Short mmCIF file of C-alpha atoms and ligand atoms in Angstrom, two decimals:
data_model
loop_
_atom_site.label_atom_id
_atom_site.label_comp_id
_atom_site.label_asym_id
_atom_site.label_seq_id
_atom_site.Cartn_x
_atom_site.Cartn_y
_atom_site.Cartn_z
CA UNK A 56 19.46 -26.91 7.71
CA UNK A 57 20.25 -23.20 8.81
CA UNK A 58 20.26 -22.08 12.45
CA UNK A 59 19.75 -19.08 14.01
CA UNK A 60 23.17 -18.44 13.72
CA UNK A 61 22.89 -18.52 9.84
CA UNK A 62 20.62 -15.16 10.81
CA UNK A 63 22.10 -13.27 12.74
CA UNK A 64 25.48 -13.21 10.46
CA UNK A 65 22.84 -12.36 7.39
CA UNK A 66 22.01 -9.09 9.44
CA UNK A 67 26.22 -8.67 10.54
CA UNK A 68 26.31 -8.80 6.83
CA UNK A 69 23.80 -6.63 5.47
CA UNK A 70 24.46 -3.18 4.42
CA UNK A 71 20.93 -1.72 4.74
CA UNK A 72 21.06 -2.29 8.82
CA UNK A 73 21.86 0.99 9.79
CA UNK A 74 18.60 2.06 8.02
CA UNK A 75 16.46 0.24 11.10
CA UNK A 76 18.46 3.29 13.38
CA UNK A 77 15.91 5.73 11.81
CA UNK A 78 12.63 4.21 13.68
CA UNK A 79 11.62 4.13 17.46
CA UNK A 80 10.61 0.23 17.65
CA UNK A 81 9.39 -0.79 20.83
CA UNK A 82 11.36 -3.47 22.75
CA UNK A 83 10.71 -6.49 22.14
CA UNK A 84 8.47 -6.64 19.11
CA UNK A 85 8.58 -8.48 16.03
CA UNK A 86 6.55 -5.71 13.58
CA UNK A 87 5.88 -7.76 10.76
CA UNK A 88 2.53 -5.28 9.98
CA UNK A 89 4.53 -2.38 8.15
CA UNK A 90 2.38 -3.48 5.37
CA UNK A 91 -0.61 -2.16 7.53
CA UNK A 92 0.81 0.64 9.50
CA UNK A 93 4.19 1.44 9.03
CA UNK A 94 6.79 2.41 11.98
CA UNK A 95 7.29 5.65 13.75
CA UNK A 96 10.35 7.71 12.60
CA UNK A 97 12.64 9.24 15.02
CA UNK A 98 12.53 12.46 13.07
CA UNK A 99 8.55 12.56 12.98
CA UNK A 100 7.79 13.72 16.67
CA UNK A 101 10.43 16.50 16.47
CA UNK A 102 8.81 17.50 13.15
CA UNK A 103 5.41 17.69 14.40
CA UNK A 104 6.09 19.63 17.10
CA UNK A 105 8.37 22.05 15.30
CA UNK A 106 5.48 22.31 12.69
CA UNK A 107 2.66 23.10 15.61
CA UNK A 108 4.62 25.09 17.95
CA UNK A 109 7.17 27.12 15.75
CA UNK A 110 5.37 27.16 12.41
CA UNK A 111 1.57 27.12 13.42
CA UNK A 112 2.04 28.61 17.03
CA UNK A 113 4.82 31.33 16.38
CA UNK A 114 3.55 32.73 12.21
CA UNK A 115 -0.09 31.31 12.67
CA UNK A 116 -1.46 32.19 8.79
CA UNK A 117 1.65 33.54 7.79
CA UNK A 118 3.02 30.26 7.86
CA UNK A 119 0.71 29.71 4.66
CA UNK A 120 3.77 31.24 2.86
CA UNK A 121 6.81 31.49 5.36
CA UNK A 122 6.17 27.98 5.82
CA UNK A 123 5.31 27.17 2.38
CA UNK A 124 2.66 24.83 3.93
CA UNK A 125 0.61 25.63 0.20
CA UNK A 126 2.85 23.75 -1.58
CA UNK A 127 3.40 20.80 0.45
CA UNK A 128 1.35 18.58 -1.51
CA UNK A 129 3.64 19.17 -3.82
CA UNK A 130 6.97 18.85 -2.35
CA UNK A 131 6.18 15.90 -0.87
CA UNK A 132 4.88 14.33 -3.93
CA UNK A 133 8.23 15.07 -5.54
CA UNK A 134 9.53 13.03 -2.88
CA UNK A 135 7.29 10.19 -3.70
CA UNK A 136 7.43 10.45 -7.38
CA UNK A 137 11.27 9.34 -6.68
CA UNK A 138 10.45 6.20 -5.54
CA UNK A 139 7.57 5.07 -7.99
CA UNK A 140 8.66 6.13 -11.30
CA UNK A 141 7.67 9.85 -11.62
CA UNK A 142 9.11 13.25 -12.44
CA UNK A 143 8.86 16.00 -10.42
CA UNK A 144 5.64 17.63 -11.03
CA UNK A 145 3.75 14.67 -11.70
CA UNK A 146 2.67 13.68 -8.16
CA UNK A 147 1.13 15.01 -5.14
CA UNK A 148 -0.01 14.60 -1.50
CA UNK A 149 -3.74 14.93 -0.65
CA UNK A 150 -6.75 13.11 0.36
CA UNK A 151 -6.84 9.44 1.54
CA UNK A 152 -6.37 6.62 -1.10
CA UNK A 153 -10.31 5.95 -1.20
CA UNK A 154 -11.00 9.49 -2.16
CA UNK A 155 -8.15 9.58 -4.57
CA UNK A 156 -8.81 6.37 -6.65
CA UNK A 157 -12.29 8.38 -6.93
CA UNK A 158 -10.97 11.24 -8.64
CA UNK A 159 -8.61 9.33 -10.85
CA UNK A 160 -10.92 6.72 -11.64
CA UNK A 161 -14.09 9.18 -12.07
CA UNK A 162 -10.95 10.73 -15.21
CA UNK A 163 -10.69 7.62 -16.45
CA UNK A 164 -14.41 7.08 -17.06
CA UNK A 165 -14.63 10.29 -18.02
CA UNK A 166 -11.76 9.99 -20.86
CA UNK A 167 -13.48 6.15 -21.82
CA UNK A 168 -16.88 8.20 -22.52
CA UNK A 169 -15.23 10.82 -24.53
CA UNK A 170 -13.07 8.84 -26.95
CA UNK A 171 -14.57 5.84 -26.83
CA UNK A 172 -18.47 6.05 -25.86
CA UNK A 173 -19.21 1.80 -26.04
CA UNK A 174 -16.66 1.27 -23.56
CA UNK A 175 -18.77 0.74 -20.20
CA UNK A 176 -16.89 -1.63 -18.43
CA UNK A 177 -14.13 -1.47 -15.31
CA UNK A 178 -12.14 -4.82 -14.73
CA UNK A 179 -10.89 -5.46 -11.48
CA UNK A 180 -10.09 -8.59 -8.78
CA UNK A 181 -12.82 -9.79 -6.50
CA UNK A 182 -9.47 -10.18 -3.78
CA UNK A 183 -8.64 -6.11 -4.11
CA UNK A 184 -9.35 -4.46 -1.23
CA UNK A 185 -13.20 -3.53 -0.53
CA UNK A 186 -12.29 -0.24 -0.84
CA UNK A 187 -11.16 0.07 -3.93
CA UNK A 188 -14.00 -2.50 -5.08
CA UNK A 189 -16.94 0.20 -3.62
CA UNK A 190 -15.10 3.56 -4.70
CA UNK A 191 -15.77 1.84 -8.47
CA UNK A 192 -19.30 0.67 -7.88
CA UNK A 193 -20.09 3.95 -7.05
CA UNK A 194 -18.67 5.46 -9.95
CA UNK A 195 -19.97 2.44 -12.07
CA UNK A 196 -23.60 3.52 -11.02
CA UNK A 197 -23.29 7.34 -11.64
CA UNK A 198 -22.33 6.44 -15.04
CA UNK A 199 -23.73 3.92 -16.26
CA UNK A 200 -21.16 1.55 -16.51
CA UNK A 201 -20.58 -1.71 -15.17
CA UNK A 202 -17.67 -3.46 -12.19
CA UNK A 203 -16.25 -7.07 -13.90
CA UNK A 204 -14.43 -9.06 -11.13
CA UNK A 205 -12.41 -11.62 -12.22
CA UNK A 206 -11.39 -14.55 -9.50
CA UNK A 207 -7.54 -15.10 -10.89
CA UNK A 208 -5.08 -13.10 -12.91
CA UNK A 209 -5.52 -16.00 -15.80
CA UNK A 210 -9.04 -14.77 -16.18
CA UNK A 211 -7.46 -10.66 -16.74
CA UNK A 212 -6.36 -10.65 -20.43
CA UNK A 213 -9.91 -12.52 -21.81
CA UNK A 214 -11.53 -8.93 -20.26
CA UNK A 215 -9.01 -7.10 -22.48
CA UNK A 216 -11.87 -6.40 -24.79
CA UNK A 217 -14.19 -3.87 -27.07
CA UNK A 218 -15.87 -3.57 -24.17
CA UNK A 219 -12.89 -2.50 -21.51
CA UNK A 220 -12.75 0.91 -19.95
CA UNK A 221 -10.53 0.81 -17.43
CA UNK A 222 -8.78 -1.75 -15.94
CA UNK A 223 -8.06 -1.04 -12.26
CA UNK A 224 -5.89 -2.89 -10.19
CA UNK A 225 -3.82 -2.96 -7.30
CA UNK A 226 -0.16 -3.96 -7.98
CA UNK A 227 0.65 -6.17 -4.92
CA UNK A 228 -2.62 -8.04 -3.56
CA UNK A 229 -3.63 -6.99 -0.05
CA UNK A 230 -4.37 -10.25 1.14
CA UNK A 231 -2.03 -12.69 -0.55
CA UNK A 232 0.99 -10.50 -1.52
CA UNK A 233 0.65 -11.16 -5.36
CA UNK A 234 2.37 -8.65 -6.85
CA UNK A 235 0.79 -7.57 -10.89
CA UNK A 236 3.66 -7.38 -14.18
CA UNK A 237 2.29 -3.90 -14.16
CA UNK A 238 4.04 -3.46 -17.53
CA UNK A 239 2.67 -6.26 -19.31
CA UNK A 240 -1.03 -5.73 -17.84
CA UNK A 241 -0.37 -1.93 -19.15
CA UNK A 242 0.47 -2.82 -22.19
CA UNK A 243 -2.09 -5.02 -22.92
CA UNK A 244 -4.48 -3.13 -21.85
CA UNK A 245 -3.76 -0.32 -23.79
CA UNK A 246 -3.03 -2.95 -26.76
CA UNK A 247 -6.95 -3.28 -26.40
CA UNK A 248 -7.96 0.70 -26.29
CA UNK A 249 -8.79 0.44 -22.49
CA UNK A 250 -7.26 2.96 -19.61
CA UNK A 251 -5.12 1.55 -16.05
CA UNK A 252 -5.80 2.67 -12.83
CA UNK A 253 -3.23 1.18 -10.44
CA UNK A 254 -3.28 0.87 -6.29
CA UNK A 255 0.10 1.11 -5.05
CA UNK A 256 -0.83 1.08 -1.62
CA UNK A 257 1.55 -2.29 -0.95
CA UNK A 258 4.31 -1.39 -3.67
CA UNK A 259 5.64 2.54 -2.82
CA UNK A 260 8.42 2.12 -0.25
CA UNK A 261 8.17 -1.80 -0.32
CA UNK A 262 9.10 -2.80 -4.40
CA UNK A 263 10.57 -0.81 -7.13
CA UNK A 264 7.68 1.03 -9.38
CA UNK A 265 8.39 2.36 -12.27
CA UNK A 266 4.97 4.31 -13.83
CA UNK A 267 6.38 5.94 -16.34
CA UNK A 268 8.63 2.96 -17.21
CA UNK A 269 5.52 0.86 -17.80
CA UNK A 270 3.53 3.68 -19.03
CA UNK A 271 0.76 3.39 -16.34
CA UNK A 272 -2.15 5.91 -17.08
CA UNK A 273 -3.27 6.62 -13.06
CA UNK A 274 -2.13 5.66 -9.82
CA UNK A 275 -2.57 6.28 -6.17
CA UNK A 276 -1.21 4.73 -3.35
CA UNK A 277 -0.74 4.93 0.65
CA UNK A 278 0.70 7.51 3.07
CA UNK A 279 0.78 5.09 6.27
CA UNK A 280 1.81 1.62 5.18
CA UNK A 281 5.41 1.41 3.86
CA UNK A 282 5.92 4.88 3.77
CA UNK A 283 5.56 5.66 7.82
CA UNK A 284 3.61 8.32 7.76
CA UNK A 285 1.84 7.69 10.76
CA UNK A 286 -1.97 6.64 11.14
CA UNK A 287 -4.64 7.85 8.80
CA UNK A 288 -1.85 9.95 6.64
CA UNK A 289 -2.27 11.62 3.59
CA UNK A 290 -2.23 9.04 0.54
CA UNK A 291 -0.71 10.51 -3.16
CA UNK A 292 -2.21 10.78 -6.54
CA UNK A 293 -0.20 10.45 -10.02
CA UNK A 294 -1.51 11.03 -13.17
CA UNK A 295 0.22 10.41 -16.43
CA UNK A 296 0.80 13.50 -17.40
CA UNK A 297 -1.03 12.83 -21.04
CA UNK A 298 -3.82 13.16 -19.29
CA UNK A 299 -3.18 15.56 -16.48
CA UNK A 300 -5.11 18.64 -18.05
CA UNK A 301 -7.84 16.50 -20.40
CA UNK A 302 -10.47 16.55 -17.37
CA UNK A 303 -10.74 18.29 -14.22
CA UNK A 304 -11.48 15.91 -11.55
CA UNK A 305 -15.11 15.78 -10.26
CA UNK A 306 -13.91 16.87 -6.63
CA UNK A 307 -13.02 20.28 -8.02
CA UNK A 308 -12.32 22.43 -4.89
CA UNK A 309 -10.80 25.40 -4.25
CA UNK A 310 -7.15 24.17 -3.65
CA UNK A 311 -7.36 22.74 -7.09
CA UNK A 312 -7.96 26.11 -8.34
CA UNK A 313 -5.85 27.69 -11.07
CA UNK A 314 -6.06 30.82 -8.40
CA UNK A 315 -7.43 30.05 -4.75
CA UNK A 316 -6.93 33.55 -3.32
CA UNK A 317 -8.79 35.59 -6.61
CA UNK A 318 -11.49 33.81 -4.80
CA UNK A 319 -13.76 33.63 -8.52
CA UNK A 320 -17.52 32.15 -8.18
CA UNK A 321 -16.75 29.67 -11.10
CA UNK A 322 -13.89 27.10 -11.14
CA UNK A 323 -10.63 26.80 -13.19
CA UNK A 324 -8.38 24.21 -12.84
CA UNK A 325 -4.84 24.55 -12.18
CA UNK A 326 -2.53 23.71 -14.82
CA UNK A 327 -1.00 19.97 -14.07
CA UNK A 328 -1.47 17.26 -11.44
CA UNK A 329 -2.25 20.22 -8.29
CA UNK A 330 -5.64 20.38 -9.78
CA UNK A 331 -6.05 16.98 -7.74
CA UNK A 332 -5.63 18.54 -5.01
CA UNK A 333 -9.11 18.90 -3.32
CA UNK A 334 -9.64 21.19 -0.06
CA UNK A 335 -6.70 22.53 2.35
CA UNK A 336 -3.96 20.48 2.79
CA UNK A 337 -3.39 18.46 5.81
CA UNK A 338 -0.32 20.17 7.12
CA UNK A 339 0.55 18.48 10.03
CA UNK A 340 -0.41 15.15 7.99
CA UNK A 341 1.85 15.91 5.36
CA UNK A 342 4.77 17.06 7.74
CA UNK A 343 4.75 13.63 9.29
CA UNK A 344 4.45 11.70 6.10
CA UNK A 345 7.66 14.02 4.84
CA UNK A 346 9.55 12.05 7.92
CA UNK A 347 8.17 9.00 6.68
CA UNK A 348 9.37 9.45 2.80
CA UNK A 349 12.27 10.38 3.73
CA UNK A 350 13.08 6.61 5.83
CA UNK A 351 13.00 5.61 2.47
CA UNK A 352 14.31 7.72 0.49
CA UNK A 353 17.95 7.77 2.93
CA UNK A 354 18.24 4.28 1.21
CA UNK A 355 19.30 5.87 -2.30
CA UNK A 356 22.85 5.85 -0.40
CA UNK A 357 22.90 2.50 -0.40
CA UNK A 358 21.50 1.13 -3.55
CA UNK A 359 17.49 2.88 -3.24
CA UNK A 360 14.58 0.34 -3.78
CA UNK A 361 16.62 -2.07 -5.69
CA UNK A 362 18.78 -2.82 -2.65
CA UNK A 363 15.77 -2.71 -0.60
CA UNK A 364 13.73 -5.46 -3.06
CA UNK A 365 16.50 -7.32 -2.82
CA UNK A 366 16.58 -7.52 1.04
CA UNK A 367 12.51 -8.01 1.08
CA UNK A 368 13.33 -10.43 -1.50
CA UNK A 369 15.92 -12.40 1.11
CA UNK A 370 14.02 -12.25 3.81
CA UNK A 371 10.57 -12.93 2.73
CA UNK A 372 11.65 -16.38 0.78
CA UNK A 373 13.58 -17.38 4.30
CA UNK A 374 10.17 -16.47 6.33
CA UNK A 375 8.11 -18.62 3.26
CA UNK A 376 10.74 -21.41 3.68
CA UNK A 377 11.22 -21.75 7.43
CA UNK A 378 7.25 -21.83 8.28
CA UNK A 379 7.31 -24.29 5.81
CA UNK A 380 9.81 -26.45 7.07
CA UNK A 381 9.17 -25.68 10.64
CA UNK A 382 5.57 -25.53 11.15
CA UNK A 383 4.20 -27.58 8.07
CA UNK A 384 3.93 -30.55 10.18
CA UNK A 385 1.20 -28.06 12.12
CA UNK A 386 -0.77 -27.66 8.78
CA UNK A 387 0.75 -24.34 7.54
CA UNK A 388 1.02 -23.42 4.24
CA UNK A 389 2.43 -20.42 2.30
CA UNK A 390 -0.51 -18.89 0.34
CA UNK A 391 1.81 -16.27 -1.27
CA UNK A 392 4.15 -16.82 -4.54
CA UNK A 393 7.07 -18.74 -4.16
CA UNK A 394 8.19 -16.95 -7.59
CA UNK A 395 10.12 -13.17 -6.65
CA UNK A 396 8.64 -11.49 -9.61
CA UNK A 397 5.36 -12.37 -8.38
CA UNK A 398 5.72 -11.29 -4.85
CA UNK A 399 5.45 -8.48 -2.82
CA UNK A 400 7.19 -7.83 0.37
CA UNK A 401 3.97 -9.43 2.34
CA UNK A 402 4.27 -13.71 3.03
CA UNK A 403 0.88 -14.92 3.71
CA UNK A 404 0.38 -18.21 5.40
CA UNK A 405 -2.69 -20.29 6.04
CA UNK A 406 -3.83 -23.54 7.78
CA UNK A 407 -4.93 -26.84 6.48
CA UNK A 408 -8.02 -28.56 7.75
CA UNK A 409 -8.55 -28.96 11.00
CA UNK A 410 -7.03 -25.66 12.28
CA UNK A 411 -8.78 -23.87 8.83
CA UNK A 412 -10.65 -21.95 11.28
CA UNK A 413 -7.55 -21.48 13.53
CA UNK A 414 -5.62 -18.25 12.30
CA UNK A 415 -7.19 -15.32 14.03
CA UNK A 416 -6.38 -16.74 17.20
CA UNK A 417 -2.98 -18.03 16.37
CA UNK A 418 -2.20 -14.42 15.04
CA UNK A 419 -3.55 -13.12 18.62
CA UNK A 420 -1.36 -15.76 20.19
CA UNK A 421 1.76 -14.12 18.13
CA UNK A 422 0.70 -10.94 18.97
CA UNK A 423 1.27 -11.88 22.77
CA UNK A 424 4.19 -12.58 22.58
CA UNK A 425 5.51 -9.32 20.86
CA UNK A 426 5.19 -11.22 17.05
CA UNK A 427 2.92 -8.75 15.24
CA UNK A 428 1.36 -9.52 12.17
CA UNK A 429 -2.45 -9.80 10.97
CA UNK A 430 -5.54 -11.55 10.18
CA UNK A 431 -7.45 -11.40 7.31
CA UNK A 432 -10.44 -13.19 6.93
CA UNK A 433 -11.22 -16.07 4.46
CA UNK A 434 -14.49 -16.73 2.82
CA UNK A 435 -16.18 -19.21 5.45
CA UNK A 436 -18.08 -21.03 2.64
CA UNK A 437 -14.98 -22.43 -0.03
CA UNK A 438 -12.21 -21.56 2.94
CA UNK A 439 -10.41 -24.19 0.63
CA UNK A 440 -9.81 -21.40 -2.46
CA UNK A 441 -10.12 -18.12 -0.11
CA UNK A 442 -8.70 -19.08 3.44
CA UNK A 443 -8.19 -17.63 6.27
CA UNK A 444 -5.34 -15.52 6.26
CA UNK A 445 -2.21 -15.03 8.83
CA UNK A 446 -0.33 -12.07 7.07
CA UNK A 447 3.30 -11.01 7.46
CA UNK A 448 4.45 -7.67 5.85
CA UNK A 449 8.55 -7.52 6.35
CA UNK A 450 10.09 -3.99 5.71
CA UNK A 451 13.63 -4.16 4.55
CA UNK A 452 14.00 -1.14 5.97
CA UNK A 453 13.96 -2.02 9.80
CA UNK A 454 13.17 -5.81 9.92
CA UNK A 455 16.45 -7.85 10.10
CA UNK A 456 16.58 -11.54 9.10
CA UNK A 457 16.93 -12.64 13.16
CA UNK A 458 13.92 -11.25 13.37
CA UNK A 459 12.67 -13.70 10.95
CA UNK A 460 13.70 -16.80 12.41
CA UNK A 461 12.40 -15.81 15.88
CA UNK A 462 8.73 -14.99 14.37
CA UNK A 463 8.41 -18.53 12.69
CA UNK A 464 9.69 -19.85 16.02
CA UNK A 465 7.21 -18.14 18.09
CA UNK A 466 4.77 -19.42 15.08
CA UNK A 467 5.99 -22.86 15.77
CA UNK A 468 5.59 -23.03 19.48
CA UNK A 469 2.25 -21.39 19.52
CA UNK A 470 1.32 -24.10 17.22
CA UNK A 471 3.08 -26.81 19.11
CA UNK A 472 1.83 -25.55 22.61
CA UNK A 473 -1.80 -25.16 21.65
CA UNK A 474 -1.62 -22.22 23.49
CA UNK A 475 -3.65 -20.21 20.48
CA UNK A 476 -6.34 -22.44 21.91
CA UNK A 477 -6.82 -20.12 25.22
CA UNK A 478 -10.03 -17.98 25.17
CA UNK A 479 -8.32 -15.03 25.40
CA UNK A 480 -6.90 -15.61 21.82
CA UNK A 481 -10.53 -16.29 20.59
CA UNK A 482 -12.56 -13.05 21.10
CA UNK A 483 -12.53 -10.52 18.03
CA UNK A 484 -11.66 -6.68 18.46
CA UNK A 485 -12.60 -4.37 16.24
CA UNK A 486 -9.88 -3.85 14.27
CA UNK A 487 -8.02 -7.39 13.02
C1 PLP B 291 -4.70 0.21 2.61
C2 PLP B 291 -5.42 0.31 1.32
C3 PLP B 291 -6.34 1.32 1.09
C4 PLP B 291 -6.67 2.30 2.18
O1 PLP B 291 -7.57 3.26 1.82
P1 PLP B 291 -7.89 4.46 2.82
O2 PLP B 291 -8.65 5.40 2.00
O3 PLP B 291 -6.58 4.98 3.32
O4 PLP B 291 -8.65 3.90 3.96
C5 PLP B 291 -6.95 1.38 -0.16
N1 PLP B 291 -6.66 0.47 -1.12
C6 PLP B 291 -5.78 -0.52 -0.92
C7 PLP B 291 -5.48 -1.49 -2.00
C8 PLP B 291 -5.14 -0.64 0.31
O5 PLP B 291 -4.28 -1.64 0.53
#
């Protein structure tokens, strides 16, 4: 049986520590949420303020173009594109991930009704976040067409039909850190005439992606989960770029335009993926997700995502193993895949019968003591297939494996205590 001692000479020996030296973590914490809201860069604050005082305050519009602040979207998505598979070009900055798995999705439906007319239906899990799940039952009911969910992955390649539009998923599950052969579902997809639409909202910055690798037709992903862009920051859109120019997307607005400032009454889209691009970028948005990107980009000196997956890798099988051992006599259970290729870099743990109902206020109780993760809610009537859900997100890039033996300790004496059991734990913000 390891100790903690085992830990701490896992972090003396790992190579990607330095990389934690980047973020301003408060003393203290345990941040196992990255997957939620990633961590605040030590760059970012200095950026902002350089942007608002130097570049907004000192050129006001000028800094349109001494700035370059028109082209962000783009820079920035060249940034991204390194770390999911994309070229240059491909890949921009704009929007939020909602509004952006509109516009790719409303393409996709459009190309389906174009080439092939009897194809009205999206596939999709019932577990992907709501989100995703409305954005497509709006589209579905503009169109015509129709939202299939499916309950497990076994059920996906039966919907690989005649009937199959688009199948749109998100790589690594929200709530139970499944992470999607994004290849193989491409592939087979595509084997049956149908589009992909793919979330990466819990894969860019926390697994290696590789779109073009696997031949993805759309994705979109995340600004402020594991690429620390700071709350409510821009998310990124990549289209293959087969089908960059075949449709312009329905949110056709001026910054899309083939030619902003000629100001023309009727709309032309510009050439390639800036035609995604909706309204005026988000400058100071985009600044702070540059800081972000580039946390994870400065690991390309020392291996890029592959080292980093392999970290994730180490320390979310030791968090999966110790609960186990350590607080399965409590009734806790990993939920998430034991199997790396099927994991993200999220461990999600649950709690047998009679503490089923238990895990919002045992997170609460973590969160006391300086362990933050999160609670996602079960479905109250079969909590035995959907539980209740006590979520851990590790980022290679600042958690160390310590880190992880102190969380499933503070688990196991919350547990242990019964201190989760204090009304304090047991009263529900708004935000879980
Ligand atoms: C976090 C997340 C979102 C967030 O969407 P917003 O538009 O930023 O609110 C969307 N989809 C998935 C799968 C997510 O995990």
């Amino acid at each position: 049986m390891k100790t903690r001692d085992d830990y701490l000479a896992l972090d003396a020996a790992d190579p990607l520590r330095g990389l934690r030296e980047q973020f301003s973590l408060p003393a203290g914490v345990i941040y196992l949420d990255g997957n939620s809201l990633g961590v605040l860069p030590k760059a970012t604050a200095a950026r902002v303020q350089d942007v608002i005082t130097r570049e907004w305050g000192g050129d006001l519009i000028k800094a349109w173009n001494t700035a370059d602040w028109m082209h962000l979207p783009e820079r920035v998505g060249d940034k991204i594109a390194r770390l999911v598979g994309a070229a240059p070009g491909e890949l921009v900055v704009a929007d939020s991930t909602s509004l952006n798995l509109y516009k790719v999705l409303a393409a996709a439906i459009r190309i389906a009704q174009q080439d092939a007319p009897q194809r009205k239906l999206i596939v999709s899990e019932r577990s992907n976040f709501p989100t995703d799940l409305y954005i497509a039952e709006s589209l579905c009911q503009q169109h015509g067409f129709s939202l299939k969910l499916v309950d497990s992955v076994e059920e996906i390649p039966a919907t690989l039909n005649a009937e199959l539009a688009v199948l749109m998923l998100t790589e690594v599950n929200y709530r139970t850190g499944y992470k999607h052969d994004m290849a193989a579902l491409t592939a087979a997809a595509q084997a049956a005439g149908a589009l992909t639409v793919w979330d990466l909202a819990h894969s860019a910055g926390a697994v290696p992606v590789d779109l073009k690798g696997a031949n993805a037709d759309f994705a979109i992903g995340c600004g402020y989960k594991y690429l620390n862009g700071g709350p409510g920051a821009p998310a990124f859109v990549w289209v293959h770029p087969r089908h960059t120019d075949s449709f312009w997307q329905p949110l056709s607005g001026w910054m899309g335009h083939a030619a902003p400032f000629e100001f023309t009454p009727s709309y032309q889209p510009a050439p390639g993926i800036r035609r995604y691009v909706c309204g005026t970028p988000s400058v100071i948005g985009a600044s702070a997700l540059e800081c972000g990107v580039d946390t994870v980009l400065a690991a390309e000196a020392h291996g890029g995502m592959a080292a980093l997956r392999e970290k994730s890798l180490a320390l979310t099988e030791a968090f999966a193993a110790l609960a186990e051992a350590r607080c399965g006599e409590y009734g806790v259970y990993v939920v998430s895949p034991r199997e790396p290729a099927r994991r993200g870099s999220q461990v999600c743990l649950a709690l047998k019968s009679p503490l089923q109902e238990a895990g919002y206020a045992v997170v609460q109780a973590l969160i006391a003591r300086g362990v933050i993760g999160d609670f996602r809610a079960g479905d109250p009537a079969r909590l035995d297939q959907v539980p209740h859900i006590l979520r851990f997100g590790f980022t290679p890039l600042y958690i160390g494996f310590v880190e992880v033996w102190d969380a499933v300790e503070h688990l196991r004496q919350v547990l242990a205590s019964g201190e989760w059991q204090e009304p304090r734990f047991n009263t529900k913000g708004a935000v879980t």
